[in-house]
Amino acid sequence: MSKGQSDVMALNADVLIIGFGSAGLRAALEAARAGAEVLVVGKDRLNEGGATGYGASEVAGFNVGDGATDPLDNPGEHYRDIMGAAQGMADPVLARMLAEEAPLAYEDLKGFGVPFREEQGRPVAISGCFATRPRMHIIPGHGKPILSALRRELSRYPVKFLEEHLVLDLAVKEKRCMGALAMGKDGQPLLITAGAVVLAAGGAGHLFSPSLYPESITADGYALAYRAGATLVNMEFMQAGLGILIPGYPPSLLNAWLWKLKPRLIDEEGDEVLYRYLPDPDLMEQCYRDKGHFPFSVADASRYLEIAVKKESIKGKVYLDFTGASPEGLSDPNLKSVFQATREWYAARGVDLLKSPVEVTCVGHAVNGGAKIGPEGDTDLPGLYAAGEVAGGPHGADRLGGNMLLACQVFGRRAGKAAARYALEGHRPSLGEPRWVRGFLANRWAGVDQTTFSSIRRRLQEAMYRDYLIVKDASSLARLKNTIDALRLEVSDKSSLGASPESVWKTQELKNLLDVAGIMASAAGLRTESRGGHYREDFPKKDPGWERVITCTYRAGREPVLGTKSFS
């Protein structure tokens, strides 16, 4: 690390990777294997691993169309399921790659030592969200075993890691990405020059509270790509669903197979609440039959479960009551095995699912869109690649459960290889003297105090829950955009130059959250229909005329530029 004529430190690498999750580590592994000098930067400690390392549920799913449980399953069936769930909103080229390369990704992870669950020497594979066949292989411990395995593999290569550094912006010169400007916890600015950059900074989970993501997931990747000039797609489509609340623990994802036990949805008085929101009482059984997926979707009658919880939660607490259920009613032996793991996971947190009701609420989860990528993880900004949740195109209106960890491996591998090739072909740039960033620092080196930060973030999360999550309409979206604009002004008004490093860090996260909240609200306002996870109460039906993807690009100081395109 060298120091220039200003206080800006300088680093160089062939490939810069932003993010310590499974997509970032897989990209780092492939870039290192290709002979590139690799630097990986993350906000957290390396062993925390972003969203991948966050235990939002007892197990993780990894889709492979290998016929392990259903001999009729194959990559072609997997591809058809992806496109069916996407409802015209996924890039078919990327979706086919995801399905066809799943077996290779699975064998790679097994070879790295990831312990997929087995029963009597056979893989446990169940039907994931929106799937027509059981292909979701189970990983106990959620994504942590993947991170551990990738870190072991990376230890064989001279990859450098820079922990607890926030990337403030990507460095763009001559219309290509040439690195990034970051800062450490101590406030030290760092200019990283790189031949190629791979964005793997995760999603936007903490636009919402409660969320199934760690607090460090603050939409940084989307905001970085957007401000650098890369196109975003599908930002109105997100995964939200029901989560279980346990005092003293983060919210946990309510896995879809639990609905097969037919728990009752009740209020604080013990009264059923679902029927209050059904257009026809006879739909109650249909809601349970259709609920084979965690995320909310307008694709079937199960939508009324989340709608009921969202509207009831505004008035008071809502509970799920499993006390009359019996796991013996589960006909699939694989489901019995998984339920046993589920019950043990909750028991370790002091809850017996079969003996007392548990509180539930709507929780924010993943965005199905992101920076538009091509087959090699390439964005439309030369030198910039994306993988994992920050990448848009492989998923659509709904996303198969078990496809995100898969996408991290497939497109992490592709992006790492392509970024190394691009850098090693002679694209190592020169950003010039560190004073290139002085103007940036003069304008950005400001922050709000902790009290202001906490207040603004809380009010943004409340507005996103109230006006965007699950149920939205033109009125709520207009109210949300007004709130976002007001909070932006408040950040500007209360920011002071020379703030503490912690204040600058938190303020940058706030700006990222506000930018991406505005993008999501704008895209949702343009899509005047309901499709997948996007539900407009004022436009409750799917419109065939909206078989188009919404694109979003940056315009300084103004609303994002929205457009539409077709993947077909």
XYZ file of C-alpha atoms in Angstrom:
568
model
C 0.000 0.000 0.000
C 1.415 3.378 -0.991
C 0.565 6.941 -0.009
C 0.349 9.731 -2.549
C 0.778 13.460 -2.206
C -2.556 13.767 -0.408
C -3.931 11.702 2.463
C -5.350 9.124 0.054
C -3.755 5.690 0.215
C -3.372 3.728 -3.024
C -3.618 0.025 -3.883
C -3.451 -1.880 -7.156
C -4.859 -5.212 -8.288
C -5.731 -7.004 -11.485
C -9.199 -7.837 -10.163
C -11.020 -6.056 -7.338
C -13.928 -7.983 -5.823
C -16.410 -6.201 -3.561
C -18.120 -8.528 -1.078
C -17.253 -11.417 1.240
C -20.319 -13.589 0.482
C -20.422 -16.772 -1.563
C -20.586 -14.935 -4.918
C -17.579 -12.763 -4.092
C -15.473 -15.636 -2.775
C -16.281 -17.842 -5.780
C -15.359 -14.985 -8.132
C -12.095 -14.508 -6.197
C -11.286 -18.213 -6.467
C -11.804 -18.289 -10.222
C -9.885 -15.053 -10.828
C -6.972 -16.364 -8.740
C -7.021 -19.707 -10.575
C -6.723 -17.721 -13.820
C -3.527 -16.124 -12.569
C -4.861 -12.677 -11.657
C -3.710 -10.638 -8.689
C -6.899 -10.473 -6.637
C -8.008 -8.109 -3.875
C -11.303 -8.752 -2.048
C -12.831 -5.887 -0.053
C -15.710 -6.220 2.412
C -17.563 -4.170 4.993
C -17.481 -6.900 7.618
C -14.943 -9.402 8.846
C -14.107 -12.104 6.331
C -15.601 -14.903 8.449
C -18.993 -13.141 8.605
C -19.611 -13.437 4.874
C -22.489 -10.995 4.301
C -25.940 -12.465 3.715
C -24.581 -15.952 2.934
C -23.199 -16.288 6.445
C -26.360 -15.017 8.128
C -28.469 -17.810 9.622
C -31.964 -16.707 8.651
C -33.202 -20.300 8.775
C -32.077 -23.721 9.847
C -31.034 -24.919 6.387
C -30.246 -23.565 2.947
C -31.389 -24.916 -0.395
C -29.310 -25.461 -3.532
C -31.130 -26.411 -6.731
C -29.759 -29.131 -8.996
C -31.836 -30.795 -11.703
C -29.995 -34.091 -11.309
C -32.892 -36.472 -10.694
C -31.621 -37.354 -7.211
C -35.188 -37.604 -5.864
C -37.275 -37.436 -9.028
C -35.770 -39.439 -11.929
C -37.732 -37.305 -14.404
C -35.976 -34.137 -13.306
C -33.152 -32.695 -15.395
C -31.663 -29.289 -16.331
C -34.365 -28.799 -18.951
C -37.096 -29.178 -16.308
C -35.155 -26.837 -14.016
C -34.972 -24.235 -16.805
C -38.714 -24.481 -17.458
C -39.427 -23.908 -13.775
C -37.162 -20.833 -13.703
C -38.915 -19.306 -16.697
C -42.351 -20.220 -15.400
C -41.703 -18.462 -12.106
C -40.083 -15.513 -13.887
C -43.235 -14.856 -15.953
C -41.340 -13.270 -18.825
C -39.041 -11.209 -16.618
C -35.834 -13.317 -16.739
C -33.170 -13.470 -19.425
C -33.621 -16.941 -20.978
C -29.912 -17.210 -21.823
C -28.915 -16.655 -18.189
C -31.702 -18.895 -16.898
C -30.551 -21.751 -19.123
C -26.952 -21.314 -17.957
C -28.127 -21.432 -14.360
C -29.963 -24.715 -14.884
C -27.357 -26.396 -17.076
C -24.390 -25.474 -14.883
C -26.079 -26.394 -11.600
C -24.709 -29.981 -11.581
C -21.159 -28.692 -12.037
C -21.608 -26.129 -9.255
C -23.006 -28.836 -6.971
C -20.114 -31.206 -7.635
C -17.657 -28.358 -7.084
C -19.135 -27.570 -3.667
C -19.155 -31.227 -2.682
C -15.520 -31.419 -3.757
C -14.751 -28.364 -1.621
C -16.274 -30.168 1.375
C -19.761 -28.671 1.687
C -21.838 -31.193 3.719
C -25.126 -31.594 1.850
C -27.727 -33.467 3.925
C -28.141 -37.152 3.178
C -30.407 -39.921 4.451
C -29.192 -43.524 4.123
C -26.477 -42.428 1.741
C -28.836 -40.566 -0.595
C -29.139 -36.783 -1.019
C -32.121 -35.104 0.609
C -33.834 -33.024 -2.081
C -37.231 -31.392 -1.655
C -39.441 -29.125 -3.739
C -38.347 -25.522 -3.319
C -40.425 -22.405 -3.819
C -42.226 -22.311 -7.203
C -40.676 -25.615 -8.323
C -42.640 -28.457 -9.911
C -40.105 -31.132 -8.917
C -37.989 -31.879 -5.829
C -34.487 -30.666 -6.709
C -33.550 -28.409 -3.776
C -30.612 -30.121 -2.050
C -30.326 -29.241 1.630
C -27.322 -27.692 3.383
C -27.549 -27.732 7.208
C -26.296 -24.499 8.743
C -27.585 -22.361 5.875
C -24.791 -20.788 3.775
C -21.983 -20.899 6.316
C -20.572 -24.256 5.125
C -20.207 -22.787 1.615
C -18.214 -19.843 2.954
C -15.981 -22.093 5.033
C -15.286 -24.331 2.050
C -14.490 -21.410 -0.277
C -12.175 -19.821 2.287
C -10.277 -23.116 2.516
C -9.882 -23.223 -1.259
C -8.786 -19.585 -1.391
C -6.059 -20.223 1.194
C -4.147 -22.009 -1.579
C -3.776 -18.780 -3.561
C -2.132 -15.400 -2.802
C -5.470 -13.571 -2.622
C -5.502 -10.415 -0.493
C -8.425 -9.510 1.757
C -9.250 -6.067 3.078
C -11.746 -6.273 5.932
C -13.988 -3.545 7.353
C -13.730 -1.225 4.358
C -16.737 0.471 2.779
C -16.593 1.165 -0.960
C -17.849 4.725 -1.426
C -17.997 4.775 -5.218
C -16.638 3.036 -8.282
C -13.882 4.814 -10.210
C -15.040 5.414 -13.776
C -12.734 6.965 -16.344
C -12.933 6.952 -20.135
C -16.324 5.244 -19.816
C -15.026 2.149 -18.082
C -14.660 0.949 -14.523
C -11.085 1.204 -13.296
C -11.353 0.575 -9.568
C -13.009 2.092 -6.547
C -12.692 4.574 -3.718
C -13.090 3.038 -0.251
C -12.665 4.022 3.366
C -11.637 2.116 6.459
C -13.226 2.198 9.901
C -10.585 4.783 10.843
C -11.713 7.087 8.032
C -8.630 6.511 5.886
C -9.579 6.940 2.207
C -8.210 4.323 -0.165
C -8.077 4.511 -3.963
C -7.943 1.033 -5.523
C -6.882 0.828 -9.151
C -7.977 -2.392 -10.853
C -8.128 -3.884 -14.312
C -11.638 -5.178 -13.584
C -14.153 -4.999 -10.738
C -16.626 -7.670 -9.641
C -19.582 -6.373 -7.622
C -20.825 -9.004 -5.167
C -21.996 -6.728 -2.368
C -25.357 -8.363 -1.712
C -28.863 -6.939 -1.691
C -31.014 -4.352 0.046
C -32.495 -6.283 2.966
C -32.181 -3.448 5.453
C -34.477 -1.194 3.550
C -37.002 -3.078 5.686
C -37.477 -3.846 9.329
C -37.857 -6.608 10.204
C -35.510 -8.155 7.670
C -33.944 -11.562 7.130
C -30.566 -9.970 6.439
C -27.729 -8.684 8.615
C -27.582 -4.932 9.242
C -24.622 -4.492 6.907
C -26.753 -5.307 3.831
C -27.625 -1.727 2.886
C -28.100 -1.773 -0.915
C -24.482 -0.746 -1.531
C -24.013 -2.877 -4.660
C -27.100 -1.547 -6.428
C -26.216 2.042 -5.537
C -22.598 1.649 -6.688
C -23.618 0.169 -10.037
C -26.359 2.770 -10.533
C -24.195 5.804 -9.789
C -21.404 4.439 -11.997
C -23.787 4.298 -14.966
C -24.639 0.593 -15.196
C -28.219 -0.352 -16.068
C -30.432 -1.907 -13.365
C -33.354 -4.208 -14.189
C -36.324 -5.751 -12.337
C -35.914 -3.584 -9.234
C -39.658 -3.648 -8.515
C -39.595 -7.421 -7.997
C -38.530 -8.569 -4.550
C -39.011 -11.428 -2.162
C -40.932 -10.706 0.994
C -42.783 -13.198 3.107
C -43.598 -14.349 6.591
C -41.011 -14.607 9.322
C -41.164 -15.968 12.848
C -40.263 -13.611 15.680
C -38.511 -14.989 18.760
C -37.525 -12.545 21.520
C -33.769 -12.099 21.636
C -33.174 -13.464 18.127
C -33.302 -12.027 14.607
C -36.404 -12.912 12.558
C -36.289 -16.358 10.943
C -37.620 -17.298 7.540
C -40.846 -19.294 7.660
C -40.000 -22.174 5.349
C -42.706 -23.169 2.901
C -42.943 -26.820 3.919
C -44.285 -25.789 7.343
C -47.599 -24.826 5.719
C -48.224 -28.498 4.980
C -48.932 -28.826 8.718
C -51.864 -26.395 8.256
C -51.157 -24.040 11.175
C -53.846 -21.549 12.169
C -53.281 -17.811 11.626
C -54.628 -16.037 14.714
C -54.694 -12.627 16.405
C -53.920 -11.774 20.028
C -57.386 -12.980 21.047
C -56.854 -16.370 19.411
C -59.332 -15.660 16.611
C -58.691 -16.742 13.021
C -57.737 -13.769 10.826
C -57.273 -15.177 7.335
C -60.982 -15.319 6.513
C -61.229 -11.534 7.033
C -59.227 -10.952 3.848
C -60.570 -13.672 1.581
C -62.934 -12.614 -1.228
C -64.543 -16.064 -0.831
C -64.421 -18.136 2.421
C -64.024 -21.292 0.331
C -60.530 -20.078 -0.648
C -59.066 -20.859 2.778
C -58.118 -24.448 1.948
C -56.787 -23.299 -1.421
C -54.473 -20.801 0.325
C -52.811 -23.624 2.244
C -52.604 -25.920 -0.772
C -50.964 -23.177 -2.840
C -48.472 -22.129 -0.174
C -45.553 -24.169 -1.451
C -43.246 -21.133 -1.448
C -41.842 -18.780 1.160
C -42.100 -15.508 -0.772
C -45.338 -13.651 -1.290
C -46.624 -13.982 -4.851
C -49.810 -13.022 -6.647
C -49.414 -16.181 -8.751
C -51.872 -18.133 -6.576
C -54.385 -17.882 -3.715
C -51.699 -18.027 -1.024
C -51.278 -14.273 -1.531
C -54.020 -13.745 1.066
C -51.832 -15.162 3.855
C -49.279 -12.344 3.560
C -51.950 -9.749 2.827
C -53.744 -10.786 6.016
C -50.589 -10.651 8.146
C -49.482 -7.314 6.656
C -52.822 -5.637 7.351
C -53.351 -7.259 10.753
C -49.801 -6.393 11.865
C -50.615 -2.704 11.487
C -53.253 -3.221 14.212
C -51.539 -5.712 16.530
C -49.607 -8.975 16.823
C -50.301 -12.010 14.648
C -49.476 -15.640 15.529
C -49.085 -18.953 13.779
C -50.489 -21.867 15.797
C -49.029 -25.318 15.099
C -50.340 -26.858 18.328
C -52.958 -28.972 16.584
C -50.566 -30.191 13.906
C -48.706 -33.478 13.633
C -45.586 -34.079 11.518
C -46.851 -37.624 11.007
C -49.193 -36.084 8.447
C -46.257 -35.312 6.180
C -46.326 -37.941 3.464
C -42.865 -37.142 2.061
C -40.130 -38.820 4.166
C -37.679 -36.102 3.118
C -40.040 -33.493 4.563
C -40.200 -35.399 7.847
C -36.418 -35.314 7.981
C -36.309 -31.579 7.262
C -39.087 -30.851 9.776
C -37.069 -32.614 12.454
C -34.142 -30.281 11.701
C -36.539 -27.326 11.790
C -37.994 -28.308 15.155
C -34.526 -28.818 16.653
C -33.401 -25.415 15.355
C -36.328 -23.664 17.028
C -35.981 -25.748 20.202
C -32.411 -24.437 20.551
C -34.000 -20.966 20.668
C -36.456 -21.939 23.381
C -39.481 -22.579 21.155
C -41.383 -25.821 20.629
C -43.403 -25.250 17.472
C -45.916 -27.959 18.391
C -46.655 -26.671 21.892
C -47.206 -22.903 21.666
C -48.117 -20.330 18.981
C -45.285 -18.217 17.533
C -45.493 -14.598 16.484
C -45.225 -13.929 12.744
C -44.894 -10.802 10.654
C -44.019 -9.785 7.105
C -40.285 -9.524 6.539
C -38.163 -8.061 3.758
C -35.808 -10.453 2.027
C -34.194 -10.377 -1.428
C -34.496 -8.218 -4.533
C -34.935 -10.281 -7.705
C -33.331 -7.623 -9.911
C -30.039 -5.766 -9.964
C -27.276 -4.698 -12.330
C -28.131 -6.160 -15.732
C -25.558 -8.813 -16.607
C -24.594 -10.823 -19.672
C -23.431 -14.456 -19.798
C -20.034 -13.680 -18.233
C -21.458 -11.541 -15.430
C -20.574 -8.480 -17.501
C -22.567 -5.278 -17.020
C -22.985 -2.616 -19.718
C -20.168 -0.617 -18.077
C -16.887 -2.069 -19.453
C -14.649 -3.435 -16.710
C -17.545 -3.963 -14.273
C -18.961 -7.425 -13.531
C -21.635 -8.521 -11.068
C -22.638 -11.760 -9.339
C -24.971 -12.881 -6.585
C -27.909 -10.831 -5.439
C -26.547 -7.617 -6.929
C -26.879 -9.117 -10.448
C -30.092 -8.789 -12.447
C -31.355 -11.006 -15.257
C -31.143 -14.626 -14.022
C -34.388 -14.216 -12.018
C -37.743 -12.604 -12.707
C -41.092 -11.808 -11.130
C -40.673 -14.809 -8.824
C -37.485 -16.747 -8.098
C -37.137 -20.445 -7.374
C -36.209 -21.210 -3.788
C -32.680 -22.614 -3.845
C -31.628 -20.648 -6.932
C -29.790 -17.750 -5.271
C -26.962 -19.726 -3.687
C -26.749 -21.545 -7.011
C -26.584 -18.255 -8.935
C -23.783 -17.076 -6.639
C -21.709 -20.083 -7.699
C -22.576 -20.134 -11.401
C -22.179 -16.417 -12.057
C -19.502 -15.919 -9.406
C -17.430 -18.462 -11.327
C -18.204 -16.868 -14.686
C -17.630 -13.281 -13.497
C -14.329 -14.168 -11.797
C -12.994 -15.867 -14.922
C -14.135 -13.090 -17.246
C -12.826 -10.296 -15.011
C -9.407 -11.966 -14.818
C -9.305 -12.418 -18.573
C -10.266 -8.762 -19.161
C -7.646 -7.478 -16.709
C -4.857 -9.741 -17.932
C -5.484 -8.780 -21.553
C -3.919 -5.419 -20.740
C -6.718 -3.414 -19.151
C -4.729 -2.448 -16.032
C -5.528 1.298 -16.010
C -3.951 4.430 -14.595
C -6.205 6.659 -12.539
C -3.545 9.304 -12.107
C -2.500 11.067 -8.921
C -4.632 10.721 -5.790
C -5.791 14.328 -6.231
C -8.169 12.846 -8.861
C -10.444 12.075 -5.899
C -10.013 15.309 -3.932
C -13.130 16.860 -5.403
C -15.071 13.726 -4.535
C -13.817 13.768 -0.968
C -14.602 17.452 -0.553
C -18.223 16.798 -1.472
C -18.726 13.407 0.205
C -16.622 13.656 3.360
C -19.558 14.644 5.539
C -21.858 12.801 7.887
C -24.779 12.941 10.268
C -24.546 12.106 13.951
C -25.622 8.737 15.337
C -28.990 9.973 16.627
C -29.915 11.457 13.255
C -28.720 8.368 11.391
C -30.781 6.025 13.583
C -33.867 8.213 13.236
C -33.673 8.534 9.450
C -32.988 4.837 8.901
C -35.869 3.854 11.198
C -38.299 6.193 9.394
C -37.178 4.910 5.993
C -37.702 1.301 7.080
C -41.125 2.142 8.525
C -42.142 3.839 5.272
C -40.907 0.916 3.154
C -42.834 -1.523 5.356
C -46.005 0.556 5.366
C -46.065 1.798 1.759
C -44.116 -0.790 -0.272
C -43.882 -4.226 1.326
C -46.466 -6.761 0.088
C -49.312 -4.278 -0.585
C -48.888 -1.029 -2.523
C -50.851 1.332 -4.755
C -50.377 4.704 -6.444
C -51.206 6.579 -3.251
C -48.787 4.635 -1.039
C -45.996 4.877 -3.612
C -46.467 8.649 -3.926
C -46.352 8.930 -0.137
C -43.201 6.790 -0.064
C -41.424 8.934 -2.660
C -42.298 12.077 -0.686
C -40.840 10.456 2.432
C -37.648 9.490 0.579
C -37.223 13.033 -0.789
C -37.747 14.530 2.665
C -35.225 12.173 4.242
C -32.661 12.982 1.550
C -32.995 16.668 2.374
C -32.657 15.885 6.065
C -29.416 13.998 5.432
C -28.053 16.965 3.462
C -29.215 19.550 5.994
C -27.780 17.736 8.991
C -24.502 16.521 7.462
C -21.410 18.344 8.614
C -17.927 18.361 7.102
C -15.234 16.794 9.239
C -17.639 14.287 10.788
C -16.312 11.207 12.548
C -15.396 8.203 10.373
C -18.340 6.264 11.814
C -20.711 9.103 10.870
C -19.354 9.280 7.325
C -19.705 5.488 6.975
C -23.280 5.445 8.255
C -24.240 8.446 6.136
C -22.976 6.735 2.993
C -25.082 3.672 3.845
C -28.094 5.969 4.284
C -27.488 7.533 0.873
C -27.278 4.083 -0.696
C -30.511 2.986 0.961
C -32.308 6.165 -0.087
C -31.076 5.899 -3.691
C -32.248 2.317 -4.010
C -35.546 2.941 -2.216
C -36.248 5.659 -4.771
C -35.384 3.321 -7.655
C -37.660 0.577 -6.334
C -40.532 2.992 -5.734
C -40.176 4.487 -9.218
C -40.111 1.078 -10.910
C -43.113 -0.131 -8.898
C -44.996 3.024 -9.844
C -44.372 2.447 -13.542
C -45.515 -1.206 -13.488
C -49.304 -0.787 -13.423
C -50.154 -4.445 -12.951
C -49.561 -7.258 -10.448
C -47.033 -9.978 -11.302
C -45.072 -12.332 -9.042
C -43.867 -10.548 -5.914
C -45.084 -7.173 -7.232
C -48.650 -6.519 -6.035
C -50.518 -3.320 -6.845
C -53.813 -3.223 -4.954
C -55.082 -0.690 -7.538
C -54.006 -2.971 -10.424
C -54.514 -6.444 -8.913
C -54.320 -8.485 -12.150
C -51.496 -9.397 -14.507
C -51.529 -7.363 -17.720
C -50.220 -9.178 -20.850
C -49.205 -5.759 -22.178
C -46.619 -5.562 -19.395
C -44.497 -8.456 -20.665
C -41.562 -6.044 -20.478
C -38.648 -5.526 -18.119
C -38.201 -2.122 -16.487
C -34.695 -0.693 -16.804
C -33.218 2.063 -14.668
C -30.209 4.315 -15.280
C -28.664 7.205 -13.375
C -29.373 10.887 -13.928
C -27.469 13.196 -11.568
C -29.659 15.122 -9.164
C -32.918 13.888 -10.675
C -35.245 10.916 -10.720
C -33.816 7.733 -12.322
C -34.339 7.299 -16.056
C -36.787 4.426 -16.529
C -37.262 2.441 -19.700
C -38.595 -0.938 -20.807
C -37.194 -3.827 -22.827
C -37.965 -7.439 -23.574
C -35.667 -10.354 -22.789
C -37.366 -12.573 -25.359
